[in-house]
PDB file of C-alpha atoms in Angstrom:
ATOM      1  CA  UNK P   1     -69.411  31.917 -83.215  1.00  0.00           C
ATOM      2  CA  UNK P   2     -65.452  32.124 -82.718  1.00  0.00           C
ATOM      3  CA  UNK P   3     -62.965  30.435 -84.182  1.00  0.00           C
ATOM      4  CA  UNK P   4     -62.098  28.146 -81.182  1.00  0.00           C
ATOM      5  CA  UNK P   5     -66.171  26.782 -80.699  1.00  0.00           C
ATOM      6  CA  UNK P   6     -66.152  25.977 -84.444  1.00  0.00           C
ATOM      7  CA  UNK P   7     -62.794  24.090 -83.753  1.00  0.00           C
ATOM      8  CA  UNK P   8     -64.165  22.381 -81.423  1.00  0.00           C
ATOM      9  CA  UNK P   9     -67.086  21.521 -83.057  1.00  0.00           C
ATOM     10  CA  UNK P  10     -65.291  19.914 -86.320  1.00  0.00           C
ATOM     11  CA  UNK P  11     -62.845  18.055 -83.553  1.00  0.00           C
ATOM     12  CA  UNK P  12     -65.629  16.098 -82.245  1.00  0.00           C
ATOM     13  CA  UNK P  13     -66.930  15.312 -85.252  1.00  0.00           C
ATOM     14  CA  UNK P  14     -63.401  13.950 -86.520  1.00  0.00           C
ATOM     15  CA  UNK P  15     -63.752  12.072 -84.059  1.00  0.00           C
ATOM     16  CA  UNK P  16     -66.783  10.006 -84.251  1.00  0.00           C
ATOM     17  CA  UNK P  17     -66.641  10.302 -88.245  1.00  0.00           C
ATOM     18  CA  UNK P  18     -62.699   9.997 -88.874  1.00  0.00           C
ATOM     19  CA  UNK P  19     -62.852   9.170 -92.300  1.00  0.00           C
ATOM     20  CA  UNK P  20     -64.800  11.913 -93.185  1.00  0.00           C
ATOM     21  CA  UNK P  21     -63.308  15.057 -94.715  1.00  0.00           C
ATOM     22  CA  UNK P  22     -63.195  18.029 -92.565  1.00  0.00           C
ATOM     23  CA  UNK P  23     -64.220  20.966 -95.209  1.00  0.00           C
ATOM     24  CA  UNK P  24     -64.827  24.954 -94.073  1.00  0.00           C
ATOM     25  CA  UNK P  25     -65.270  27.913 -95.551  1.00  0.00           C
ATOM     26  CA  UNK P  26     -63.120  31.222 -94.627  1.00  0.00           C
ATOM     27  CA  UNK P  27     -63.477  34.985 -95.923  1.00  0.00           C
ATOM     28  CA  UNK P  28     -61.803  37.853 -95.362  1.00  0.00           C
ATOM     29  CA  UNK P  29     -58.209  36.068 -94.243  1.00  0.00           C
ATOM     30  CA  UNK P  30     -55.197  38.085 -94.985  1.00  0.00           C
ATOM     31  CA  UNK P  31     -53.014  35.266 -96.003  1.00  0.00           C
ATOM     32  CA  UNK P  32     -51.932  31.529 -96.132  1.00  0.00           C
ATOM     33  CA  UNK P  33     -50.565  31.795 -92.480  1.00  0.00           C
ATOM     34  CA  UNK P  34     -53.650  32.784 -90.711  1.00  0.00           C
ATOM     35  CA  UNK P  35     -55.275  29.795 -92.444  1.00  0.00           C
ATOM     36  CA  UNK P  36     -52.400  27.021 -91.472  1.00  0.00           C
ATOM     37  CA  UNK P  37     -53.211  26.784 -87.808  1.00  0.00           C
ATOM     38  CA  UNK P  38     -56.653  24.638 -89.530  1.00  0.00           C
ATOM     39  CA  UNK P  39     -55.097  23.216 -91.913  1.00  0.00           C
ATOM     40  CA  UNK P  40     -51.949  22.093 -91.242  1.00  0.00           C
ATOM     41  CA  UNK P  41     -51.947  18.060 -91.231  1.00  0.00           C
ATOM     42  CA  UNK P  42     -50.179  18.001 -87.814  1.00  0.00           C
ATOM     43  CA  UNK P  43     -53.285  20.247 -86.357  1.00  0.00           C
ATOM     44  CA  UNK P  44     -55.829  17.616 -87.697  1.00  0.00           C
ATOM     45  CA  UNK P  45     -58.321  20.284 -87.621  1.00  0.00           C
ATOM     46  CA  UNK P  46     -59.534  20.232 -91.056  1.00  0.00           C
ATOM     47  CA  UNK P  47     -58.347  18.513 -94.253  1.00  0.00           C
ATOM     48  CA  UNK P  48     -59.045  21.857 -96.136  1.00  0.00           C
ATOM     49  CA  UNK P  49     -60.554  24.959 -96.554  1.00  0.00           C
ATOM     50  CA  UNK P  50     -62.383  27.515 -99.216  1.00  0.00           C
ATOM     51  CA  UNK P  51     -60.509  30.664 -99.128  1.00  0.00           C
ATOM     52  CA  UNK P  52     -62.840  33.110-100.998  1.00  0.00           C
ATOM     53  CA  UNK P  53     -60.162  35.847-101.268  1.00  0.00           C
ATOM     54  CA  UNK P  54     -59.812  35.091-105.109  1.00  0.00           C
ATOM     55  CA  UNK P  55     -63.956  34.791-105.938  1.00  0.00           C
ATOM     56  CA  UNK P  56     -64.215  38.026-103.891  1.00  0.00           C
ATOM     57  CA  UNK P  57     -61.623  40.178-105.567  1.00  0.00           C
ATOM     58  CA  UNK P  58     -63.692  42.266-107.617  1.00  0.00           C
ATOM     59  CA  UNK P  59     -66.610  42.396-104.469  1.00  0.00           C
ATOM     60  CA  UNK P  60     -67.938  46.357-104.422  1.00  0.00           C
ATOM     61  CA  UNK P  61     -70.063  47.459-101.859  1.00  0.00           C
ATOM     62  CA  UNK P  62     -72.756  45.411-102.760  1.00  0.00           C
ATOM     63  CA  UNK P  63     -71.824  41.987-102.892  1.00  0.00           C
ATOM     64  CA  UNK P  64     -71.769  40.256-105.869  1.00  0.00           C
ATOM     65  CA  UNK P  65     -74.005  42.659-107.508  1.00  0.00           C
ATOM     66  CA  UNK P  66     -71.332  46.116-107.920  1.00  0.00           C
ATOM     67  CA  UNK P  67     -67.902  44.999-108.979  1.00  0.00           C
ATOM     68  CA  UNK P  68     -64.455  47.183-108.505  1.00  0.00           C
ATOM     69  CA  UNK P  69     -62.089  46.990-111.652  1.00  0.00           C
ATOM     70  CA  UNK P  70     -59.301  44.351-109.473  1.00  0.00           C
ATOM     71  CA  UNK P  71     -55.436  44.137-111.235  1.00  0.00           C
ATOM     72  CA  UNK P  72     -53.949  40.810-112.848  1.00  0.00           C
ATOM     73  CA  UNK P  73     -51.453  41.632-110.274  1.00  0.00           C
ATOM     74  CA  UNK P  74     -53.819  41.365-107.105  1.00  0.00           C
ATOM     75  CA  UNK P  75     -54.761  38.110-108.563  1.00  0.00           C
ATOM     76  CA  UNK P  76     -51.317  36.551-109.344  1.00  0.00           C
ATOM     77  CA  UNK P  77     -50.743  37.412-105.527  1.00  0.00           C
ATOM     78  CA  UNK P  78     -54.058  35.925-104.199  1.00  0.00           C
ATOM     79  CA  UNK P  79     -52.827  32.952-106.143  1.00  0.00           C
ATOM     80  CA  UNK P  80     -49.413  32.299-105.267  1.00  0.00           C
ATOM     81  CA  UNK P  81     -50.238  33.021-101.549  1.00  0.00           C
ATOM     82  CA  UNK P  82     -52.891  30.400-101.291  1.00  0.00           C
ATOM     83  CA  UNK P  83     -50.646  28.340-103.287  1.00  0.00           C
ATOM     84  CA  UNK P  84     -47.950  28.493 -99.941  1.00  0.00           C
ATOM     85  CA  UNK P  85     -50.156  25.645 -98.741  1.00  0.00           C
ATOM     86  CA  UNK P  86     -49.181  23.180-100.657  1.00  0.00           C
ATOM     87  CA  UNK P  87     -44.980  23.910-100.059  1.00  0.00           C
ATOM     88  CA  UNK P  88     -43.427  20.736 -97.824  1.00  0.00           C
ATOM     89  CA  UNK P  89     -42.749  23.148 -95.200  1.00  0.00           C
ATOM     90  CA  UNK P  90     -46.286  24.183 -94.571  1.00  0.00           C
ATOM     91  CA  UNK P  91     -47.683  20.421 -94.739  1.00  0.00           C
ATOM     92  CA  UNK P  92     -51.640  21.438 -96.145  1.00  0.00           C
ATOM     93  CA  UNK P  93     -53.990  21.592 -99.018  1.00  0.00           C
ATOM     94  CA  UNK P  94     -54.776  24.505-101.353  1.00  0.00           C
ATOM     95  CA  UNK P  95     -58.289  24.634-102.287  1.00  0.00           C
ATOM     96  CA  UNK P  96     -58.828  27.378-105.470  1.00  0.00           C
ATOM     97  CA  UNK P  97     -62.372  28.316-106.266  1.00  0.00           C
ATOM     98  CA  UNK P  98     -63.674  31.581-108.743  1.00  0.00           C
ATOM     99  CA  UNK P  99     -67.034  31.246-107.891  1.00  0.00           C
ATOM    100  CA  UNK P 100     -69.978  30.241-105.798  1.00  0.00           C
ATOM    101  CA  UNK P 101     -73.631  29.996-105.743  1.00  0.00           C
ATOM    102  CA  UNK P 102     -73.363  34.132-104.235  1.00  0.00           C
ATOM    103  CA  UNK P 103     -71.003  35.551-107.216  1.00  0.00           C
ATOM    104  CA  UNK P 104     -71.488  35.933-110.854  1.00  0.00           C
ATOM    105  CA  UNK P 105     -70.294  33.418-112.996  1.00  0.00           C
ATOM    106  CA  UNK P 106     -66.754  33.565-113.336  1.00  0.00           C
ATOM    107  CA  UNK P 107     -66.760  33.784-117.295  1.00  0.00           C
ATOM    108  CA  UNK P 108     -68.189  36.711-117.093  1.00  0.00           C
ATOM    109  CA  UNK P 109     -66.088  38.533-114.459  1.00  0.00           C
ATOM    110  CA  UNK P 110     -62.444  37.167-115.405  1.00  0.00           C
ATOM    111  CA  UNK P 111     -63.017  36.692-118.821  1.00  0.00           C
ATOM    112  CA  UNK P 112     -65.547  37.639-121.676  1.00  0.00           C
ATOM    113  CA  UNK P 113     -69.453  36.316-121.689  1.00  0.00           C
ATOM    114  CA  UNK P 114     -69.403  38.087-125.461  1.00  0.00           C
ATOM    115  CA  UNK P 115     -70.142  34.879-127.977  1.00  0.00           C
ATOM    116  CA  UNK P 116     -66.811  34.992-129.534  1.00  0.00           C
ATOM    117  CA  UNK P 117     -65.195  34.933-126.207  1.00  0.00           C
ATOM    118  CA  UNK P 118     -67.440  32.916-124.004  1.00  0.00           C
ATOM    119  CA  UNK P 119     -65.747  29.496-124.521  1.00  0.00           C
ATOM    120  CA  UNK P 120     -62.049  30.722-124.762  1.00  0.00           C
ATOM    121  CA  UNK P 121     -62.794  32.533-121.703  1.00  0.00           C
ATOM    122  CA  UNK P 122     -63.606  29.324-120.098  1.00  0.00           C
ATOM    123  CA  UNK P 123     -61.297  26.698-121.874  1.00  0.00           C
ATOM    124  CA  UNK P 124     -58.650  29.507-119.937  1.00  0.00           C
ATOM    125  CA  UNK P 125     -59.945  29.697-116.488  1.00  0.00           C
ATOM    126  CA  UNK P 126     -60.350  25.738-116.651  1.00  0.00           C
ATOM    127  CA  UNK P 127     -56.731  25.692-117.159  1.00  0.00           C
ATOM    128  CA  UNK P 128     -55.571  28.224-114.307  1.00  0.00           C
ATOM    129  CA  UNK P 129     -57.547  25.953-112.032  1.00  0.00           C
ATOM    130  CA  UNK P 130     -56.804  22.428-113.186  1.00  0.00           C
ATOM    131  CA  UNK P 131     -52.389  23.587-113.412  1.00  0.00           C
ATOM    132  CA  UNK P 132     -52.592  24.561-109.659  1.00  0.00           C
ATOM    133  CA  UNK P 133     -51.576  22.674-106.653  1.00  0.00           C
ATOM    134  CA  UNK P 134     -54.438  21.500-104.686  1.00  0.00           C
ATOM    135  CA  UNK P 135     -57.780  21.081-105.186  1.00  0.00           C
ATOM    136  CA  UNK P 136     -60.231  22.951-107.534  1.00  0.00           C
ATOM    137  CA  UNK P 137     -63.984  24.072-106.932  1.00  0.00           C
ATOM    138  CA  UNK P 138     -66.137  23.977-110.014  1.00  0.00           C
ATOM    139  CA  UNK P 139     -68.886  25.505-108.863  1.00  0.00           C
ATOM    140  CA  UNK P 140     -71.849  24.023-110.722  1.00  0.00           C
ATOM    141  CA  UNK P 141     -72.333  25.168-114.654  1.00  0.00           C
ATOM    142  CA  UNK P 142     -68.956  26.296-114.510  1.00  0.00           C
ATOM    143  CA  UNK P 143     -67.831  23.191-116.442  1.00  0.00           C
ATOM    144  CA  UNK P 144     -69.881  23.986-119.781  1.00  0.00           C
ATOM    145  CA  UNK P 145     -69.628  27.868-119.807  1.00  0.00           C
ATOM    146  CA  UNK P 146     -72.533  29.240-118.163  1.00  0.00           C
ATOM    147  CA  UNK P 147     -72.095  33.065-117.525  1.00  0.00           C
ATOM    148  CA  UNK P 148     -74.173  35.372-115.708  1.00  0.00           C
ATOM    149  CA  UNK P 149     -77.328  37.151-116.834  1.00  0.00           C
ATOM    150  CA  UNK P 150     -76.962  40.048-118.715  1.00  0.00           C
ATOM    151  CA  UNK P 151     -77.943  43.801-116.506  1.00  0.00           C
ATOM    152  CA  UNK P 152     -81.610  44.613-116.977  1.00  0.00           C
ATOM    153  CA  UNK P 153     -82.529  48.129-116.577  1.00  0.00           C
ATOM    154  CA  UNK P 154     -85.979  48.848-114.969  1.00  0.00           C
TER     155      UNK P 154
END
């Protein structure tokens, strides 16, 4: 389905349900610009949207399952891009999420599932995503520190 049928899908529902928020997901877009054209609040498109650029930036060729070393770099630049949204100029919603029901647990892939390190690692990416602009996704379990199953070798 292309981008302009799925636009005109969520239209008609805003619509007939305008109270209602207006919520998609996008992967794979470059930047904050390709996703303003949605979101922008003169648009009325869609109140916001899941980038997955950040949850997917360790993604190997197997997704979710093989993971590519990824640079604190990349990720400070996934960040403050999406973060663009929320400047007065751009007139939108950031929406910052590590993690869904498809990816490991976030603990373990930007921080440390070890013991010692399991709830540090967490207390720290609660803070990244509760100090940013927008709104976070806490994908469920995140909240108390659930990591992902260790690697079983058959």
């Amino acid at each position: 389905m292309n981008s302009s049928v799925i636009v005109d899908l969520v239209y008609a529902d805003r619509v007939s349900l305008p109270s209602a928020l207006a919520l998609a997901e996008f992967s794979g877009l470059a930047d904050h610009t390709k996703l303003l054209p949605f979101v922008q609040t003169s648009t009325k498109e869609l109140d916001v949207c899941i980038q997955f650029n950040l949850a997917l930036i360790d993604e190997g060729p197997v997704q979710s399952l093989l993971f590519v070393p990824w640079k604190l770099s990349h990720f400070k630049a996934i960040t403050l891009d999406a973060q663009q949204l929320t400047t007065p100029e751009n007139h939108a919603w950031a929406v910052t999420c590590l993690e869904n029901h498809d990816l490991a647990r976030s603990v373990s892939r930007f921080g440390s599932d070890a013991l010692e390190w399991r709830v540090p690692s967490a207390k720290m990416l609660a803070i990244y995503l509760l100090t940013l602009s927008g709104t976070p996704i806490i994908y469920q379990g995140g909240e108390f520190q659930h990591h992902s199953p260790p690697e079983h070798k058959i």
